[in-house]
Structures are given as C-alpha cells and as structure tokens.
Coordinates of C-alpha atoms in Angstrom, one line a residue:
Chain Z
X21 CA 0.0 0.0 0.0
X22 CA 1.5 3.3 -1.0
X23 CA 1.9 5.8 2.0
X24 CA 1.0 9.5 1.4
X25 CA 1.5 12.5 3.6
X26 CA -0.3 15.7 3.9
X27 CA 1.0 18.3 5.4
X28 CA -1.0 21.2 6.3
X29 CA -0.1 25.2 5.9
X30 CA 0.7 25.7 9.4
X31 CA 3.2 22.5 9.0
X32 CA 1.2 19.9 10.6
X33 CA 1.6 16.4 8.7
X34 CA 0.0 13.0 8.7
X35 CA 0.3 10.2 6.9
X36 CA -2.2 7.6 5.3
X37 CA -2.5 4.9 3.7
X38 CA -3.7 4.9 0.5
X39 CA -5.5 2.0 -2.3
X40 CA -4.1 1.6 -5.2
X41 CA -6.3 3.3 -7.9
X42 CA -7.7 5.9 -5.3
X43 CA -6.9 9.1 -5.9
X44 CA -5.1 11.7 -3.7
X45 CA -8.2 13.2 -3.2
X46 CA -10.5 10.0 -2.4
X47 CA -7.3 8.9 0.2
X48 CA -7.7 12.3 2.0
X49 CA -11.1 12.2 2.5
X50 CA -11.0 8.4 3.3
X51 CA -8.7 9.3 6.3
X52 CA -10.6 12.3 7.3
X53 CA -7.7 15.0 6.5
X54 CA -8.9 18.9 6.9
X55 CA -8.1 21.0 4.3
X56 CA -9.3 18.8 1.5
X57 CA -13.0 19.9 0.6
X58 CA -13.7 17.9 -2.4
X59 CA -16.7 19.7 -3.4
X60 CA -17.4 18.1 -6.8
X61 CA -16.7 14.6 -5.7
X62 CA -14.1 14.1 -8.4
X63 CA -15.8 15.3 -11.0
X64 CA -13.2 18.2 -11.7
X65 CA -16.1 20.5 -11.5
X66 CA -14.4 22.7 -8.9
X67 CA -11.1 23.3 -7.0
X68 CA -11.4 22.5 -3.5
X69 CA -9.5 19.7 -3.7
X70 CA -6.3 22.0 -4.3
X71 CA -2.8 20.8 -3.2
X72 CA 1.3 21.6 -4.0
X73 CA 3.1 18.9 -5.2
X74 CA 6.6 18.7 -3.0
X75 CA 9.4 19.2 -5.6
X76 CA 11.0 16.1 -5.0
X77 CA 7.1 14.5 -6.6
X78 CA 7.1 17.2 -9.0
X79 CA 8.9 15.2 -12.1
X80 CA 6.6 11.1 -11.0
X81 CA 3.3 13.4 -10.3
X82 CA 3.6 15.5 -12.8
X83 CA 1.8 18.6 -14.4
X84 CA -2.0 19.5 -14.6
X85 CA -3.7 18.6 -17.9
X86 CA -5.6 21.7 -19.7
X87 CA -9.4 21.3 -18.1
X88 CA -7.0 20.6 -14.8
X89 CA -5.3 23.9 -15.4
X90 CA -8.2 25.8 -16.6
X91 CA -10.5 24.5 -13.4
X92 CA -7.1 25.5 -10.6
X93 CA -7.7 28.8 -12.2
X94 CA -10.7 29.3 -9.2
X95 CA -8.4 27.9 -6.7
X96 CA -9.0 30.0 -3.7
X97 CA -5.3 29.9 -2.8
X98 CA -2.1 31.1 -4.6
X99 CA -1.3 28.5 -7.8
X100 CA 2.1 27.6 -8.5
X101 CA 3.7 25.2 -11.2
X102 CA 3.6 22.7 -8.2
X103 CA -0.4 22.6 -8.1
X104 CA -2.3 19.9 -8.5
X105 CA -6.2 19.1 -8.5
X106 CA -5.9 15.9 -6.2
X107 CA -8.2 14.1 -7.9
X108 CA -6.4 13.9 -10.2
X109 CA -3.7 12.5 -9.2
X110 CA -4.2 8.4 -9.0
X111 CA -2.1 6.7 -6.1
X112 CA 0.2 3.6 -7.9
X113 CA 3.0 1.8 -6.3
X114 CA 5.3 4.1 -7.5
X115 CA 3.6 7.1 -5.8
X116 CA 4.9 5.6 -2.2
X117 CA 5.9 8.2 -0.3
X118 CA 4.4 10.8 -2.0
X119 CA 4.0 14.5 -0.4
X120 CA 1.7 16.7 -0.9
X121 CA 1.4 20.3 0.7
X122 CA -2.2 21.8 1.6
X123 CA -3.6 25.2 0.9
X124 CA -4.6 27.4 3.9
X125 CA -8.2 27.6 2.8
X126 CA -10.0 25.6 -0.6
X127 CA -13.3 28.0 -0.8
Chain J
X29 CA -32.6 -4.7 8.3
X30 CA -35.7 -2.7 9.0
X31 CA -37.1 -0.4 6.1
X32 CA -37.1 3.7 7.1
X33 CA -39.5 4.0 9.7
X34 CA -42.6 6.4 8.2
X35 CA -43.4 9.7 9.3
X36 CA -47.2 10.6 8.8
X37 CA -47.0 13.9 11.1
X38 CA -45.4 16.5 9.4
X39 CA -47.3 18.6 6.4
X40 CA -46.3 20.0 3.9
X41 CA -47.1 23.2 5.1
X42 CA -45.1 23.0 7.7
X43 CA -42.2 22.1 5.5
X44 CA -43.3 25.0 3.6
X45 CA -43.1 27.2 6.4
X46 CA -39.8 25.8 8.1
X47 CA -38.7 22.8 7.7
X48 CA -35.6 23.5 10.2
X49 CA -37.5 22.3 13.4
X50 CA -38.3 19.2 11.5
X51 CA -34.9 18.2 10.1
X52 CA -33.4 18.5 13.4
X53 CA -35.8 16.4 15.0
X54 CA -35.1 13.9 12.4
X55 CA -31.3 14.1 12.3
X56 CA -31.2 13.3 16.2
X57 CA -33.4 10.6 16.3
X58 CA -34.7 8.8 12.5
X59 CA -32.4 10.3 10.5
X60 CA -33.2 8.2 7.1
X61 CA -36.9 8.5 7.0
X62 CA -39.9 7.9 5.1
X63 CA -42.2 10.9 4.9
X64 CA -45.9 10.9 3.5
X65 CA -46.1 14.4 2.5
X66 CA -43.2 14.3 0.2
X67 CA -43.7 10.3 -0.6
X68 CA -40.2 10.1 -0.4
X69 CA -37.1 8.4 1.7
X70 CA -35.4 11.4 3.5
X71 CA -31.4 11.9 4.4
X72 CA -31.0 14.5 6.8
X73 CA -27.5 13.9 8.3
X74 CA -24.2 15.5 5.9
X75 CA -22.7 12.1 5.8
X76 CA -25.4 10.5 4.1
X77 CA -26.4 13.6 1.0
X78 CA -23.1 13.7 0.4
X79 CA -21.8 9.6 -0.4
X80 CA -25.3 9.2 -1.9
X81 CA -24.7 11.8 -4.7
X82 CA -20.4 11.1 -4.8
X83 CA -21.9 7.4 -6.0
X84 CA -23.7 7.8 -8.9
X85 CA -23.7 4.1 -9.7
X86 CA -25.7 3.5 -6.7
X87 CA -27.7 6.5 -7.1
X88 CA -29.2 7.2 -10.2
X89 CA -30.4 11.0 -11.1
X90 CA -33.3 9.6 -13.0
X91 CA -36.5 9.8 -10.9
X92 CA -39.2 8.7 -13.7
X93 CA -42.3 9.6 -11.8
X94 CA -41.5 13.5 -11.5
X95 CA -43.6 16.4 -13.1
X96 CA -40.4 17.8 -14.4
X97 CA -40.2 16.1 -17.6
X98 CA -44.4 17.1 -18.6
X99 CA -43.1 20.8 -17.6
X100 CA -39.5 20.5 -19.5
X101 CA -41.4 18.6 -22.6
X102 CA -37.8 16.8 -22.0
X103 CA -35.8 14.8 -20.4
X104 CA -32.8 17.7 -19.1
X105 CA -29.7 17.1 -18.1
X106 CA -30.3 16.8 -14.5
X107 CA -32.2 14.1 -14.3
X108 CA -29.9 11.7 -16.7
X109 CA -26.2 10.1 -15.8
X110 CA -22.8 8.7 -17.1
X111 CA -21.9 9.4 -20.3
X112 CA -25.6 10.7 -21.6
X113 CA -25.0 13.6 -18.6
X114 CA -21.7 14.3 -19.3
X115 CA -21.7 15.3 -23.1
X116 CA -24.3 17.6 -21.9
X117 CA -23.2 19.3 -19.6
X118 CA -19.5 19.8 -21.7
X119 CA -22.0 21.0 -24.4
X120 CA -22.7 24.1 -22.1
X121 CA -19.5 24.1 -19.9
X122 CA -17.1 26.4 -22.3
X123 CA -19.5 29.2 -21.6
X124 CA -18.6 28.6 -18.1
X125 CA -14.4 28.4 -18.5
X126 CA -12.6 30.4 -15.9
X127 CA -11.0 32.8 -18.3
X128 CA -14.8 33.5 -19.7
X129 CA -15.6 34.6 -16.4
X130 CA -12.8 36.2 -15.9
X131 CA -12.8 38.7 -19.4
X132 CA -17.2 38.2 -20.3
X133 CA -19.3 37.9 -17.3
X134 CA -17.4 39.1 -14.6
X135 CA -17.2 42.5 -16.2
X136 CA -20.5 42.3 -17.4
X137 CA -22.1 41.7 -14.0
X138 CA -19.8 44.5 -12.5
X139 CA -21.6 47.4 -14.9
X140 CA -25.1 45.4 -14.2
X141 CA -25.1 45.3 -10.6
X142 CA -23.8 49.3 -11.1
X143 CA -26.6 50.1 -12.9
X144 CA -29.1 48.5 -11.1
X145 CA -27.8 49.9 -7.8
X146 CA -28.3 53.3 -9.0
X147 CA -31.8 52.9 -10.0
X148 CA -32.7 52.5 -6.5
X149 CA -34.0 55.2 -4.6
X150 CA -31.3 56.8 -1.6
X151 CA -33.3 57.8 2.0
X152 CA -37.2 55.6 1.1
X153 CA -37.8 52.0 2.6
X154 CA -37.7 49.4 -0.7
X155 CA -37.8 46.0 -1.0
X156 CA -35.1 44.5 -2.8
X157 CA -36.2 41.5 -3.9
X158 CA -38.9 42.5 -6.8
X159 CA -35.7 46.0 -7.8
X160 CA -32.5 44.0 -7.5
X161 CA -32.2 40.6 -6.6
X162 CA -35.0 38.9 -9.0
X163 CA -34.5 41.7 -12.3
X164 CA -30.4 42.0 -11.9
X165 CA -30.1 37.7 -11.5
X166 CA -32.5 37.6 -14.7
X167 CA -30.7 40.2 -16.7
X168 CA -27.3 38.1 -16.2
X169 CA -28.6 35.0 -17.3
X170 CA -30.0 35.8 -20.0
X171 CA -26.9 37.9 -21.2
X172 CA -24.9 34.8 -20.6
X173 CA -27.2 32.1 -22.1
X174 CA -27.5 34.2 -25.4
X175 CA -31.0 35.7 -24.6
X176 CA -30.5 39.2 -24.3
X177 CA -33.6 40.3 -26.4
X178 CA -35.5 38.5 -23.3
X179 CA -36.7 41.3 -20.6
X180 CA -36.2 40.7 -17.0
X181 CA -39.6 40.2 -16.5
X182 CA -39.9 37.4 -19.3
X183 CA -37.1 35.3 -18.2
X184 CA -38.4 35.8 -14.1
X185 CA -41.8 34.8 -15.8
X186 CA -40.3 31.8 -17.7
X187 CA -38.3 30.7 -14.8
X188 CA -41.3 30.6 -12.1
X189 CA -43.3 28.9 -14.5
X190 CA -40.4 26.1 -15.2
X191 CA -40.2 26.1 -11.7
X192 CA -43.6 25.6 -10.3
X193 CA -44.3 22.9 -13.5
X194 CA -41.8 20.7 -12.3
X195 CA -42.8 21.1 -8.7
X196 CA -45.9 20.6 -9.7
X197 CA -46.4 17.1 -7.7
X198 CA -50.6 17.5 -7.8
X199 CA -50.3 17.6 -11.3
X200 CA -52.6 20.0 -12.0
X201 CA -53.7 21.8 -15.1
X202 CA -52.7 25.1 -14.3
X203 CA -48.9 25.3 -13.6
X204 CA -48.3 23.0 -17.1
X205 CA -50.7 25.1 -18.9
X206 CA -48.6 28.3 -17.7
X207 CA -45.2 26.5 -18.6
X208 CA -46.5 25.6 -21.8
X209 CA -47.0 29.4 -22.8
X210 CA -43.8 30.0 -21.7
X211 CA -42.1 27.4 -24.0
X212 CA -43.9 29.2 -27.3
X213 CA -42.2 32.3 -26.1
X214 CA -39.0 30.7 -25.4
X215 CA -38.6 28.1 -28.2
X216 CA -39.4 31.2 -30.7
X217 CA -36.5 33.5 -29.1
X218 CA -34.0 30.4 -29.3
X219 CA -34.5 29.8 -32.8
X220 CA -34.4 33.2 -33.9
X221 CA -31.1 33.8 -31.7
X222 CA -29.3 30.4 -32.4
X223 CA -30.2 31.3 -36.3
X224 CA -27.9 34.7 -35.3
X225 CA -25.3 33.2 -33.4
X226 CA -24.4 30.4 -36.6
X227 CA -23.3 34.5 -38.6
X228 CA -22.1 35.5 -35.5
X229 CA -20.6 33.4 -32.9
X230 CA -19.7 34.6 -29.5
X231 CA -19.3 32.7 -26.6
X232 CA -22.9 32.6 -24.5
X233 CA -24.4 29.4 -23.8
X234 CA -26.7 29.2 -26.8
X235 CA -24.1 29.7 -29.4
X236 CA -21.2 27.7 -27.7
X237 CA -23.9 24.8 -28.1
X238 CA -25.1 25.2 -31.7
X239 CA -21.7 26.1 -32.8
X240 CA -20.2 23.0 -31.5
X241 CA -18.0 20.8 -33.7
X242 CA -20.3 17.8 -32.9
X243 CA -23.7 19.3 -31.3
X244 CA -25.4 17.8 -29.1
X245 CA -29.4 17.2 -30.8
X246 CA -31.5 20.7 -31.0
X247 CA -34.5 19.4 -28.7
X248 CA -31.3 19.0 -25.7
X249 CA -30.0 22.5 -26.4
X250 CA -33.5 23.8 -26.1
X251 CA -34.3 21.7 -22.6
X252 CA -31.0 22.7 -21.3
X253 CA -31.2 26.6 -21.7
X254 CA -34.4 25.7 -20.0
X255 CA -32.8 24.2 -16.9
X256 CA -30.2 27.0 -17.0
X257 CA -33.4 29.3 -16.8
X258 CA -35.4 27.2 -14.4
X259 CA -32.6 27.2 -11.7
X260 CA -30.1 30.0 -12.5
X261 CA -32.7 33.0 -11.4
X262 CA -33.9 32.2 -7.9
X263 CA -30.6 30.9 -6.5
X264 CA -28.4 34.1 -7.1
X265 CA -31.6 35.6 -6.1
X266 CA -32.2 34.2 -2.8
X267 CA -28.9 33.4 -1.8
X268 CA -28.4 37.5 -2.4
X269 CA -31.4 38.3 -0.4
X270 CA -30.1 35.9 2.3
X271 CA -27.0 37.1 2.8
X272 CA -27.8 40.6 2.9
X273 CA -30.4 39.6 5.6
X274 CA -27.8 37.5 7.8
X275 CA -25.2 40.6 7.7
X276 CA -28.1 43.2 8.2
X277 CA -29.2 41.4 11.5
X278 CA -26.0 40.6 13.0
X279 CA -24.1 44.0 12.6
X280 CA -21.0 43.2 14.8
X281 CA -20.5 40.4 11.9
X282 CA -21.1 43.2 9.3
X283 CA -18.5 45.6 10.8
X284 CA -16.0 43.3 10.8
X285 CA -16.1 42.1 7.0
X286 CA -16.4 45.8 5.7
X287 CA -12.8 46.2 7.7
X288 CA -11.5 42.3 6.5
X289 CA -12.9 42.3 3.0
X290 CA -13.9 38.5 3.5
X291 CA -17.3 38.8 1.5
X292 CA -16.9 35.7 0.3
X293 CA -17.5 34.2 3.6
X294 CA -20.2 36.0 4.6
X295 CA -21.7 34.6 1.2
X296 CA -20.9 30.9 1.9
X297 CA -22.3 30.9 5.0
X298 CA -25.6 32.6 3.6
X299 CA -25.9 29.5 1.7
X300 CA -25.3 27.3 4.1
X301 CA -27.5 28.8 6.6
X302 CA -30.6 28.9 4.4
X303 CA -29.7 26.7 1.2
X304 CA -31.5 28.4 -1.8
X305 CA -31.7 24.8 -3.3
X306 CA -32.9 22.5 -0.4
X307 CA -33.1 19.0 -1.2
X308 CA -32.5 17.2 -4.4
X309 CA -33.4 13.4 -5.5
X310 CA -32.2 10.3 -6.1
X311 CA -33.1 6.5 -6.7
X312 CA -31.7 3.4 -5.8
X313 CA -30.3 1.4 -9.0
X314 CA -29.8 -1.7 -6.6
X315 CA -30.6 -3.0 -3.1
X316 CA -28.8 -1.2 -0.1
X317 CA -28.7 0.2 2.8
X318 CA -28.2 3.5 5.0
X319 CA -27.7 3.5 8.6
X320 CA -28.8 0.1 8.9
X321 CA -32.1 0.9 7.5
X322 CA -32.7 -1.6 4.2
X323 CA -33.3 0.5 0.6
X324 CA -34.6 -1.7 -2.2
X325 CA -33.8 -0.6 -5.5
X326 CA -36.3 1.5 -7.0
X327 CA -36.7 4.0 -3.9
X328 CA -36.3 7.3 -4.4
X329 CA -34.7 9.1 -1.6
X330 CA -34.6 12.9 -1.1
X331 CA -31.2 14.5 -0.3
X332 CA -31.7 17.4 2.1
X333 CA -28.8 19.5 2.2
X334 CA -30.4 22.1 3.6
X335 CA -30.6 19.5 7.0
X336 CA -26.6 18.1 6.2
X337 CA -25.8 21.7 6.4
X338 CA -27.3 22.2 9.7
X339 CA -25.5 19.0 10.7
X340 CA -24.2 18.8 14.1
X341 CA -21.7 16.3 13.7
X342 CA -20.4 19.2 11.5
X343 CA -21.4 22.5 12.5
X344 CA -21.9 23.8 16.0
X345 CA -25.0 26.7 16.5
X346 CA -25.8 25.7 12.8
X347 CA -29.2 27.6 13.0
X348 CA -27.0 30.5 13.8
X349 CA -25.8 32.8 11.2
X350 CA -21.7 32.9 11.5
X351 CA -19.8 34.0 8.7
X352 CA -16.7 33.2 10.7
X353 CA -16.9 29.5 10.9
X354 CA -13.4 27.9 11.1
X355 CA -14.6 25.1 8.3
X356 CA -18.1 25.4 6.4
X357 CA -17.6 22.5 4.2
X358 CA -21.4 22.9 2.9
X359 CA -23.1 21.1 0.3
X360 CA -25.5 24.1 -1.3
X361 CA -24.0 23.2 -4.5
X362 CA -24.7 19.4 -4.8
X363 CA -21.4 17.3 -5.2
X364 CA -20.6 14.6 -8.0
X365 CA -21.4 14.9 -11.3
X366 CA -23.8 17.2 -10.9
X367 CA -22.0 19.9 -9.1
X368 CA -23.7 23.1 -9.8
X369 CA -22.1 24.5 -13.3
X370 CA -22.5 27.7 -11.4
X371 CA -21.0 28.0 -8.7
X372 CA -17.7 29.5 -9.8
X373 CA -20.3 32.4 -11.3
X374 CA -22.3 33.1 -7.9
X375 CA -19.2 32.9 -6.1
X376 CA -17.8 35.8 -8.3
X377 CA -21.2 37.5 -8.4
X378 CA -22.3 37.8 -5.3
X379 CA -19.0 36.9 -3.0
X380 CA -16.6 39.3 -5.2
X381 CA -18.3 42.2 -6.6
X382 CA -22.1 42.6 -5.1
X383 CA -21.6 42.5 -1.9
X384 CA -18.4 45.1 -1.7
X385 CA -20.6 46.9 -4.2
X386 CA -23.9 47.9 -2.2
X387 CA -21.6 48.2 0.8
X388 CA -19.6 50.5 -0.3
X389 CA -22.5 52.2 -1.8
X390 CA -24.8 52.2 0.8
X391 CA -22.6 52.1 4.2
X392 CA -26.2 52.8 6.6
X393 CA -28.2 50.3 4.5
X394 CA -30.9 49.2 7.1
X395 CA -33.7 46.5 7.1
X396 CA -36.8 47.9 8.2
X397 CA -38.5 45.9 10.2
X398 CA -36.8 42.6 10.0
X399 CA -39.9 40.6 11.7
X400 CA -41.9 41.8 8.5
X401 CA -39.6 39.1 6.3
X402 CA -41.1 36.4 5.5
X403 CA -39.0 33.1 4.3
X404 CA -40.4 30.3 2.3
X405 CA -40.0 27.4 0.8
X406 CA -39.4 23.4 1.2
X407 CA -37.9 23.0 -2.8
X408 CA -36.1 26.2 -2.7
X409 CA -36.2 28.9 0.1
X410 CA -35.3 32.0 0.7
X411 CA -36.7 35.4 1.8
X412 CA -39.8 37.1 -0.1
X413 CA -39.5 40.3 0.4
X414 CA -36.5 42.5 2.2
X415 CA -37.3 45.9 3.0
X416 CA -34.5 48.3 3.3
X417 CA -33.6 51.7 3.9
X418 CA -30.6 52.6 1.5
X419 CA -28.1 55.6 3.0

C-alpha cells in the first residue's frame, strides 16, 4: 500500500494509507484529512481539492492537464507550477511516499 | 434490516413554512426516514447527502415519476447520468471556463449590478427583492445564455413557470398550462437567436452549443437553456437576499467584514445557513442500505442539504448565522457529477463584486422591520421580500 503524507499550511503532517487506484483526493477524505474539501466529488467540476506537489514529486506526479489547469484557475489559494487538482492524481505503487502540501483555505 | 421508519405527522405546510425544526428532530433521532407528505425516503444527516450523490452508480439522477419532464417537454440534463450527462453538460460548460468569467461575465455583471444599484431610490424603505435581486439575476442569465432580447420580467416569468411545473407534484392543469406558454415564447426566441449566433458566434451558452463541432441534438440545447433558466434565477436571487439579511441582522458580523474584506464568507455561510436549493433526488439502482435501514432498488430518496448543512456532527449553532466558521464544508451546490455549473459564477457574483458593491454604496443600508420578512420554501427557500432603507 503506498503511503501518502499531507502536510497542512501551518506545517502539521499526517500520513495515510492509500488503495491503489484511489486518488489523492479519495485517500484524503477516506482518512478524514482537513483542508481537503472535495466539493465536486471528483468530477473536476471545482477546485477545493487544491494541493502543492513537494518538488522532489514534481517530475513522478507530474503537471495538470488543460481542463485541470483551466479549473485551478478558481483555486482559492495562490497557484504555482507545483499545483495539482488531487483528484487527479491516482495513487500507484510508484507514488509511495508521495507529499503533498495543503492550501490554507479551498473555498 | 428494518425499512425507514414512516413519518405521517409532518405537512407539507409545515415544510413550507420551516422545515428546520423538523430536520433536526429527524437528524437526532430517525435520520433516514420515510415521509408521506413528500412520498419520499429522507437523508437528513451530511454524511449520508453527500456519499449518496459522490456514488452515482448506486444513485441514479433519473426519478421517472417526477412532473419535471411534462413541464421540460424533455428529459434535461439533470435528471440523466454517465456518459448521456456528461456530453451535456461539456456542451454548455465552455461558456462557463474560468478565463470566460474572468474577461465576459465578470465585467458584465460589474456594470449590471452598477446600474441596477443606481436605480434604487437613496433615503425611502424598498424591497429589494422584486428591484435588485430577482431583475439583476435575470438580466445576467439571460446575457450569458444568449438571450439578451429577453426582458427581465420574461425570463423571471419563464423561470417561475419552469419552476412551479416541475414542482408541480398534484399535477394540475394550471402550472403546465402556464409553462407551456412560456415554451412558445421561449422556443421562438431560441430559434431566432441560435439562427444569429451560426453568422455570428460569441461565446454565451446558446451559441457555444449550436456552434459545436459535434452538437449535441436541437430538442437537448432547447431543454437545457431551459434548466439553466429554471434554476439560475432564484438561486443568485435568494442566496443575495439571504445574505444581505444574515449581515443586516448581526451588525458586529457586518463591521468586521467591511474592515476584512472576507465577502466571500459572509456569502458561503448565507448559503449554508438557508440553502436556496434544499433537497435534491435520487433512486436506488440496486438494493442497499443507509444507517442500517434496508433501501430496495427503485426507492427514491430525497437529499436534504439544507438539513446536512445544519448538521451537528459538522457545524456547531448551525441555525446561527456565523460568517466566521473555522470550516463550512457545505453542500448548497450538490457534489458529483452534478456539481452546480454555477457555482464559480455566484461565487464571483455575489461573494466578489455585489456584496463590496452595495456596501460600499450604501454604508447605513438598514432592514426595516426585519420581523416583517417572510422566508419560504421546502424545494427552494429563501426570503420574499427584504425591506431596506438605503443611505
């Protein structure tokens, strides 16, 4: 099972474990991880689901797709080349490890 | 397991009235529930609304037996799933792109509200549902569906007709009688307009769809500038009228977002508060269960998000109005598939430039009388009428 960590924007961090085939987004909600809002569900309908990709991820993870870019565009908090809707990304084997940074707010 | 126990008290007139009492009843002690007035199976508790409509395999949006597709004279998008919804909804969704709210609507509501604002007369007690929040949602819909020939009062006309057909659960004559009047009136504009926008392409709703490279069929473009119409008046509407009433009657609140700027708080909480879109529905595709209580496949259950918003397991004093909640993880606009296509829009709308707007303009606004407001509505709520005084 690939481990994922969250760590929040006052530097708090936990981490879960995640299914293979979940996605980031699913895994944080699974394990009850604030700062994850999910609105949509996964539909990439809205942004709330916002997260920074650590660097050393950047290059396995890597970049948003064009509806994925166009949709961070309403992110509520400050989008870098290191965001990431995280339902979008899909936890494999290789993803073990992975860590992903948390907005301060989603709405 | 048990089925959902039945509930033969409540009336629909009380729902009507204020369902609040009721859905906290329910939430503390049957909170899956099978209620006579409504003939439906009711979620009350945030845990529930939200898994049934993140699983849409489960949970199918198609409820057969509902007025809405007499009063649509279609099936719409809302009520379908999977694929079918999807190219659908994409149909429509360029209209909606960031960068199109960002360059087209933003700016366009901006000089809107402006204008509408300085109609209204300075010093006088006047109500601003029927002179801001009704005409000024109507006049932005339209603009962005394509519709701009329509008047205010057409599309508010077309709208409450859509609206009260498909609510129309006695199925009398009247309502569908209304709604079909109002389908003459709008299937004539469409035509004439979507005839326009094949010369002249822009990028409202109407001619994003016709111009497509592979359109979806005529009769779904027509049914879905209908739903856009049905539901995209009263819930900017009510949501506006709601939050203006939940800063005008806790002040302290008010004070402190004029000196933070955090509008858009004070507009999330408004809908959570008092969701202008209450419940929605959906039915079983297979046996299950909720809570223990057994679901056979076929039931149609009724989501309430106005109750999972009110949720204690989430929200502490959640019949209070607090714009400074820690978390308001809400579900006023639906979740899954369905997401509400506008809630990027009424977040701009209302969260980023109304609210600042009449503010700034009217620093004293007062509500006269607040006891005189009267909030209805078990489908959609909010307040019908809100008398100010504007300074």
């Amino acid at each position: 099972m690939p481990r994922l960590t969250f760590i929040a924007s006052q530097g708090t961090s936990r981490t879960v474990d995640a299914r293979i085939g979940d996605s980031a987004m699913q895994t944080a909600l699974a394990h009850g991880i604030d700062g994850i809002t999910a609105e949509c569900g996964g539909a990439m309908a809205c942004a709330t689901c916002h997260v920074h990709v650590a660097d050393e991820w950047a290059d396995r993870v890597g970049p948003a797709e064009d509806t994925e870019a166009d949709m961070l565009e309403f992110a509520a908090s400050t989008v870098t080349a290191a965001s990431r809707l995280s339902c979008q990304i899909t936890m494999t084997e290789e993803l073990d490890g992975l860590v992903l940074h948390l907005p301060d707010t989603q709405i | 397991m048990p089925l959902a126990p039945v509930n033969d008290a409540v009336t629909i007139t009380e729902l009507i009235d204020n369902p609040y009492p009721f859905y906290r009843q329910m939430r503390a002690n049957s909170p899956v529930v099978s209620v006579r007035a409504v003939n439906r199976v009711m979620l009350t508790k945030a845990a529930d609304t939200r898994a049934v409509k993140d699983d849409p395999e489960t949970w199918s949006s198609d409820d057969p037996d509902t007025p809405m597709k007499r009063a649509f004279h279609a099936h719409t998008l809302m009520r379908k799933d999977g694929e079918e919804h999807l190219r659908e909804r994409n149909a429509m969704m360029p209209t909606f792109s960031p960068r199109n709210l960002k360059t087209l609507w933003g700016p366009a509501y901006e000089n809107l509200a402006g204008e509408y604002l300085d109609r209204l007369p300075k010093g006088e007690v006047v109500d601003l549902f029927p002179t801001l929040a009704g005409p000024l949602a109507a006049r932005i819909l339209a603009d962005i569906l394509g519709l701009s020939e329509a008047s205010d009062d057409n599309m508010q006309f077309w709208s409450q007709a859509l609206i009260d057909g498909a609510g129309n659960f006695g199925w009398f004559d009247e309502p569908f009688e209304r709604v079909d009047r109002a389908h003459l009136a709008m299937d004539a504009l469409m035509e004439r307009k979507a005839e326009y926008y094949r010369a002249n392409p822009d990028q409202t709703a109407l001619s994003v769809m016709v111009n497509a490279d592979d359109p979806i069929a005529w009769s779904q473009i027509v049914a879905n500038i209908k739903i856009a119409i049905g539901g995209g008046i009263n819930e900017p509407r009510d949501a506006l009228l709601t939050v203006l009433y939940g800063l005008l009657t806790n002040p302290d609140q008010l004070d402190e977002i004029k000196r933070t700027g955090q509008w858009g708080s004070a507009f999330e909480e408004a809908i959570r508060w008092v969701a202008p879109i209450q419940v929605s529905s959906r039915r079983a595709t297979r046996d299950t269960q909720i809570r223990g209580i057994d679901i056979p496949k076929g039931t149609v259950v009724m989501t309430c998000q106005a109750s999972s918003n009110h949720d204690e397991d989430l929200f502490e004093d959640g019949h209070l109005f607090n714009a400074f909640r820690a978390r308001n993880p809400h579900q006023s606009f639906g979740s899954g598939p369905h997401h509400c296509m506008g809630t990027h829009l009424a977040r701009m709308m209302l969260g980023k430039i109304m609210l600042p707007m009449i503010f700034d303009r009217f620093p004293n606004m007062e509500l006269v009388q607040p006891e005189t407001v009267v909030w209805k509505g078990f489908g959609f709520r909010g307040p019908l009428n809100l008398p100010v005084r504007l300074n």
